[in-house]
C-alpha cells in the first residue's frame, strides 16, 4: 500500500466527472492502491456542497461537464478550500482549457484522458503533499501572528510598568 502522506491523518480526495465510469474507475484504483478517503461525484453541484462541509486535500475534475464545466467547478473549489490542490482531467483537444485553468483557478496539474494510473497516483501523492504543506504554512503563520501579538502585549505592559 502507498503511504497516505501522514501517519495520523487520512488524505481526502474528491473526483468529479459526469461519466460514472470515470469516477468509479478512479475511486476503485485509489481504494486498491492507497488508504485515501475517496469521494466521487457525477454532479459538480453536489461536489460543491460536499466541499462546503468537508475538508479535502485534492480535487480532481473533468473539464467537459454539464451545469458547471471543470474550470468553473475548480474555481468554486478554490474559493471554498484554497489549500486543496486542483487537478483537471482533459481530452486531447482540451489543452487550451488546461492552460486557461492554470491561469484562472491555480491548477496544480492537468492530466489527459485516457490517463495512466501510475502517473495519476504520482500526481495525487504530490498534490496531497502540497496541500498539507500549504496548511502547515498557514498554521505556522497563524502561530507567528499570535506570538507577535503576545509579544506586543508584553512590551506594552513592560513600558507601562517602567514609565
PDB file of C-alpha atoms in Angstrom:
ATOM      1  CA  UNK A   1       0.000   0.000   0.000  1.00  0.00           C
ATOM      2  CA  UNK A   2       1.115   3.536  -0.717  1.00  0.00           C
ATOM      3  CA  UNK A   3       1.559   5.855   2.243  1.00  0.00           C
ATOM      4  CA  UNK A   4      -1.129   8.478   2.561  1.00  0.00           C
ATOM      5  CA  UNK A   5       1.233  11.323   3.344  1.00  0.00           C
ATOM      6  CA  UNK A   6       0.687  11.398   7.105  1.00  0.00           C
ATOM      7  CA  UNK A   7       0.681   8.670   9.706  1.00  0.00           C
ATOM      8  CA  UNK A   8      -2.142  10.217  11.717  1.00  0.00           C
ATOM      9  CA  UNK A   9      -4.393  11.764   9.086  1.00  0.00           C
ATOM     10  CA  UNK A  10      -6.075  10.089   6.127  1.00  0.00           C
ATOM     11  CA  UNK A  11      -5.880  12.021   2.871  1.00  0.00           C
ATOM     12  CA  UNK A  12      -9.181  13.052   1.271  1.00  0.00           C
ATOM     13  CA  UNK A  13      -9.630  13.084  -2.494  1.00  0.00           C
ATOM     14  CA  UNK A  14     -12.700  14.244  -4.437  1.00  0.00           C
ATOM     15  CA  UNK A  15     -13.275  13.062  -8.019  1.00  0.00           C
ATOM     16  CA  UNK A  16     -15.849  14.829 -10.209  1.00  0.00           C
ATOM     17  CA  UNK A  17     -16.782  13.639 -13.685  1.00  0.00           C
ATOM     18  CA  UNK A  18     -20.185  13.416 -15.356  1.00  0.00           C
ATOM     19  CA  UNK A  19     -19.242   9.913 -16.556  1.00  0.00           C
ATOM     20  CA  UNK A  20     -19.921   7.398 -13.766  1.00  0.00           C
ATOM     21  CA  UNK A  21     -17.365   5.010 -15.293  1.00  0.00           C
ATOM     22  CA  UNK A  22     -14.553   7.546 -14.836  1.00  0.00           C
ATOM     23  CA  UNK A  23     -15.496   8.249 -11.213  1.00  0.00           C
ATOM     24  CA  UNK A  24     -15.818   4.530 -10.454  1.00  0.00           C
ATOM     25  CA  UNK A  25     -12.533   3.708 -12.176  1.00  0.00           C
ATOM     26  CA  UNK A  26     -10.501   6.320 -10.293  1.00  0.00           C
ATOM     27  CA  UNK A  27     -12.199   5.563  -6.975  1.00  0.00           C
ATOM     28  CA  UNK A  28     -11.604   1.800  -7.375  1.00  0.00           C
ATOM     29  CA  UNK A  29      -7.962   2.304  -8.333  1.00  0.00           C
ATOM     30  CA  UNK A  30      -7.259   4.609  -5.392  1.00  0.00           C
ATOM     31  CA  UNK A  31      -9.119   2.327  -2.986  1.00  0.00           C
ATOM     32  CA  UNK A  32      -6.986  -0.630  -4.085  1.00  0.00           C
ATOM     33  CA  UNK A  33      -3.658   1.211  -4.141  1.00  0.00           C
ATOM     34  CA  UNK A  34      -3.942   3.673  -1.243  1.00  0.00           C
ATOM     35  CA  UNK A  35      -5.610   4.347   2.071  1.00  0.00           C
ATOM     36  CA  UNK A  36      -7.090   7.621   0.817  1.00  0.00           C
ATOM     37  CA  UNK A  37     -10.697   8.543   1.513  1.00  0.00           C
ATOM     38  CA  UNK A  38     -12.151   8.992  -1.982  1.00  0.00           C
ATOM     39  CA  UNK A  39     -15.489  10.667  -2.683  1.00  0.00           C
ATOM     40  CA  UNK A  40     -16.852  10.574  -6.223  1.00  0.00           C
ATOM     41  CA  UNK A  41     -19.496  12.784  -7.814  1.00  0.00           C
ATOM     42  CA  UNK A  42     -21.119  12.868 -11.243  1.00  0.00           C
ATOM     43  CA  UNK A  43     -22.823  16.181 -10.428  1.00  0.00           C
ATOM     44  CA  UNK A  44     -20.447  19.102  -9.840  1.00  0.00           C
ATOM     45  CA  UNK A  45     -23.076  20.992  -7.829  1.00  0.00           C
ATOM     46  CA  UNK A  46     -23.284  18.092  -5.357  1.00  0.00           C
ATOM     47  CA  UNK A  47     -19.489  18.104  -5.169  1.00  0.00           C
ATOM     48  CA  UNK A  48     -19.556  21.829  -4.308  1.00  0.00           C
ATOM     49  CA  UNK A  49     -21.969  21.083  -1.445  1.00  0.00           C
ATOM     50  CA  UNK A  50     -19.572  18.393  -0.219  1.00  0.00           C
ATOM     51  CA  UNK A  51     -16.642  20.839  -0.335  1.00  0.00           C
ATOM     52  CA  UNK A  52     -18.621  23.357   1.727  1.00  0.00           C
ATOM     53  CA  UNK A  53     -18.577  20.996   4.724  1.00  0.00           C
ATOM     54  CA  UNK A  54     -15.717  18.507   4.225  1.00  0.00           C
ATOM     55  CA  UNK A  55     -12.008  19.377   4.155  1.00  0.00           C
ATOM     56  CA  UNK A  56     -10.178  17.746   1.249  1.00  0.00           C
ATOM     57  CA  UNK A  57      -6.586  17.555   0.043  1.00  0.00           C
ATOM     58  CA  UNK A  58      -7.134  17.064  -3.691  1.00  0.00           C
ATOM     59  CA  UNK A  59      -9.976  17.867  -6.086  1.00  0.00           C
ATOM     60  CA  UNK A  60      -9.908  16.123  -9.469  1.00  0.00           C
ATOM     61  CA  UNK A  61     -12.380  17.347 -12.070  1.00  0.00           C
ATOM     62  CA  UNK A  62     -13.236  16.601 -15.651  1.00  0.00           C
ATOM     63  CA  UNK A  63     -13.283  19.628 -17.923  1.00  0.00           C
ATOM     64  CA  UNK A  64     -16.392  18.927 -20.009  1.00  0.00           C
ATOM     65  CA  UNK A  65     -19.432  18.557 -17.726  1.00  0.00           C
ATOM     66  CA  UNK A  66     -22.997  19.870 -17.798  1.00  0.00           C
ATOM     67  CA  UNK A  67     -24.112  22.591 -15.341  1.00  0.00           C
ATOM     68  CA  UNK A  68     -20.541  23.615 -14.395  1.00  0.00           C
ATOM     69  CA  UNK A  69     -17.508  22.956 -16.543  1.00  0.00           C
ATOM     70  CA  UNK A  70     -14.305  21.870 -14.834  1.00  0.00           C
ATOM     71  CA  UNK A  71     -12.838  25.374 -14.675  1.00  0.00           C
ATOM     72  CA  UNK A  72     -15.998  26.813 -13.111  1.00  0.00           C
ATOM     73  CA  UNK A  73     -16.151  23.944 -10.618  1.00  0.00           C
ATOM     74  CA  UNK A  74     -12.468  24.214  -9.691  1.00  0.00           C
ATOM     75  CA  UNK A  75     -12.920  27.971  -9.235  1.00  0.00           C
ATOM     76  CA  UNK A  76     -15.610  27.245  -6.646  1.00  0.00           C
ATOM     77  CA  UNK A  77     -13.385  24.597  -5.064  1.00  0.00           C
ATOM     78  CA  UNK A  78     -10.554  27.129  -4.855  1.00  0.00           C
ATOM     79  CA  UNK A  79     -12.734  29.694  -3.091  1.00  0.00           C
ATOM     80  CA  UNK A  80     -14.054  27.086  -0.631  1.00  0.00           C
ATOM     81  CA  UNK A  81     -10.743  25.313   0.051  1.00  0.00           C
ATOM     82  CA  UNK A  82      -7.787  27.315  -1.229  1.00  0.00           C
ATOM     83  CA  UNK A  83      -5.188  24.898   0.185  1.00  0.00           C
ATOM     84  CA  UNK A  84      -6.626  21.890  -1.672  1.00  0.00           C
ATOM     85  CA  UNK A  85      -4.728  21.011  -4.836  1.00  0.00           C
ATOM     86  CA  UNK A  86      -6.766  21.144  -8.041  1.00  0.00           C
ATOM     87  CA  UNK A  87      -6.303  18.665 -10.914  1.00  0.00           C
ATOM     88  CA  UNK A  88      -8.108  18.879 -14.273  1.00  0.00           C
ATOM     89  CA  UNK A  89      -8.848  15.863 -16.485  1.00  0.00           C
ATOM     90  CA  UNK A  90      -8.956  16.835 -20.144  1.00  0.00           C
ATOM     91  CA  UNK A  91      -9.386  15.269 -23.532  1.00  0.00           C
ATOM     92  CA  UNK A  92      -6.598  15.683 -26.081  1.00  0.00           C
ATOM     93  CA  UNK A  93      -8.423  18.594 -27.703  1.00  0.00           C
ATOM     94  CA  UNK A  94      -8.816  20.454 -24.389  1.00  0.00           C
ATOM     95  CA  UNK A  95      -5.206  21.549 -23.811  1.00  0.00           C
ATOM     96  CA  UNK A  96      -6.204  25.195 -24.226  1.00  0.00           C
ATOM     97  CA  UNK A  97      -8.737  24.683 -21.433  1.00  0.00           C
ATOM     98  CA  UNK A  98      -5.977  23.330 -19.195  1.00  0.00           C
ATOM     99  CA  UNK A  99      -3.889  26.422 -19.849  1.00  0.00           C
ATOM    100  CA  UNK A 100      -6.918  28.582 -19.048  1.00  0.00           C
ATOM    101  CA  UNK A 101      -7.434  26.615 -15.814  1.00  0.00           C
ATOM    102  CA  UNK A 102      -3.809  27.064 -14.775  1.00  0.00           C
ATOM    103  CA  UNK A 103      -4.288  30.804 -15.028  1.00  0.00           C
ATOM    104  CA  UNK A 104      -7.826  31.097 -13.636  1.00  0.00           C
ATOM    105  CA  UNK A 105      -8.018  28.561 -10.811  1.00  0.00           C
ATOM    106  CA  UNK A 106      -4.428  27.967  -9.759  1.00  0.00           C
ATOM    107  CA  UNK A 107      -4.407  24.491 -11.263  1.00  0.00           C
ATOM    108  CA  UNK A 108      -1.849  22.135  -9.712  1.00  0.00           C
ATOM    109  CA  UNK A 109      -1.771  19.736 -12.666  1.00  0.00           C
ATOM    110  CA  UNK A 110      -3.753  18.602 -15.656  1.00  0.00           C
ATOM    111  CA  UNK A 111      -3.977  15.073 -16.916  1.00  0.00           C
ATOM    112  CA  UNK A 112      -5.119  13.936 -20.335  1.00  0.00           C
ATOM    113  CA  UNK A 113      -7.705  11.225 -20.844  1.00  0.00           C
ATOM    114  CA  UNK A 114      -7.099   8.369 -21.052  1.00  0.00           C
ATOM    115  CA  UNK A 115      -4.762   8.710 -18.075  1.00  0.00           C
ATOM    116  CA  UNK A 116      -2.004   6.432 -16.885  1.00  0.00           C
ATOM    117  CA  UNK A 117      -2.768   5.124 -13.377  1.00  0.00           C
ATOM    118  CA  UNK A 118       0.853   5.341 -12.222  1.00  0.00           C
ATOM    119  CA  UNK A 119       1.022   8.981 -13.362  1.00  0.00           C
ATOM    120  CA  UNK A 120      -2.345   9.716 -11.709  1.00  0.00           C
ATOM    121  CA  UNK A 121      -1.095   8.257  -8.424  1.00  0.00           C
ATOM    122  CA  UNK A 122       2.105  10.318  -8.519  1.00  0.00           C
ATOM    123  CA  UNK A 123       0.128  13.488  -9.231  1.00  0.00           C
ATOM    124  CA  UNK A 124      -2.257  12.778  -6.349  1.00  0.00           C
ATOM    125  CA  UNK A 125       0.580  11.999  -3.943  1.00  0.00           C
ATOM    126  CA  UNK A 126       2.348  15.244  -4.886  1.00  0.00           C
ATOM    127  CA  UNK A 127      -0.922  17.161  -4.624  1.00  0.00           C
ATOM    128  CA  UNK A 128      -1.584  15.812  -1.133  1.00  0.00           C
ATOM    129  CA  UNK A 129       1.914  16.781  -0.023  1.00  0.00           C
ATOM    130  CA  UNK A 130       1.410  20.272  -1.478  1.00  0.00           C
ATOM    131  CA  UNK A 131      -1.965  20.724   0.242  1.00  0.00           C
ATOM    132  CA  UNK A 132      -0.527  19.640   3.574  1.00  0.00           C
ATOM    133  CA  UNK A 133       2.477  21.928   3.201  1.00  0.00           C
ATOM    134  CA  UNK A 134       0.149  24.867   2.496  1.00  0.00           C
ATOM    135  CA  UNK A 135      -1.963  24.021   5.546  1.00  0.00           C
ATOM    136  CA  UNK A 136       1.150  23.701   7.700  1.00  0.00           C
ATOM    137  CA  UNK A 137       2.429  27.043   6.412  1.00  0.00           C
ATOM    138  CA  UNK A 138      -0.937  28.651   7.169  1.00  0.00           C
ATOM    139  CA  UNK A 139      -0.850  27.210  10.707  1.00  0.00           C
ATOM    140  CA  UNK A 140       2.711  28.481  11.279  1.00  0.00           C
ATOM    141  CA  UNK A 141       1.776  31.967  10.063  1.00  0.00           C
ATOM    142  CA  UNK A 142      -1.177  31.967  12.450  1.00  0.00           C
ATOM    143  CA  UNK A 143       1.127  30.889  15.309  1.00  0.00           C
ATOM    144  CA  UNK A 144       3.621  33.623  14.448  1.00  0.00           C
ATOM    145  CA  UNK A 145       0.873  36.249  14.319  1.00  0.00           C
ATOM    146  CA  UNK A 146      -0.347  35.123  17.730  1.00  0.00           C
ATOM    147  CA  UNK A 147       3.179  35.147  19.185  1.00  0.00           C
ATOM    148  CA  UNK A 148       3.804  38.615  17.757  1.00  0.00           C
ATOM    149  CA  UNK A 149       0.580  39.869  19.293  1.00  0.00           C
ATOM    150  CA  UNK A 150       1.554  38.385  22.665  1.00  0.00           C
ATOM    151  CA  UNK A 151       5.000  39.986  22.477  1.00  0.00           C
ATOM    152  CA  UNK A 152       3.485  43.381  21.722  1.00  0.00           C
ATOM    153  CA  UNK A 153       1.187  42.957  24.705  1.00  0.00           C
ATOM    154  CA  UNK A 154       4.132  42.093  26.994  1.00  0.00           C
ATOM    155  CA  UNK A 155       6.106  45.008  25.588  1.00  0.00           C
ATOM    156  CA  UNK A 156       3.226  47.414  26.308  1.00  0.00           C
ATOM    157  CA  UNK A 157       2.904  46.136  29.869  1.00  0.00           C
ATOM    158  CA  UNK A 158       6.634  46.463  30.471  1.00  0.00           C
ATOM    159  CA  UNK A 159       6.677  50.008  29.149  1.00  0.00           C
ATOM    160  CA  UNK A 160       3.713  50.943  31.369  1.00  0.00           C
ATOM    161  CA  UNK A 161       5.394  49.335  34.403  1.00  0.00           C
ATOM    162  CA  UNK A 162       8.637  51.287  33.980  1.00  0.00           C
ATOM    163  CA  UNK A 163       7.270  54.632  32.792  1.00  0.00           C
TER     164      UNK A 163
END
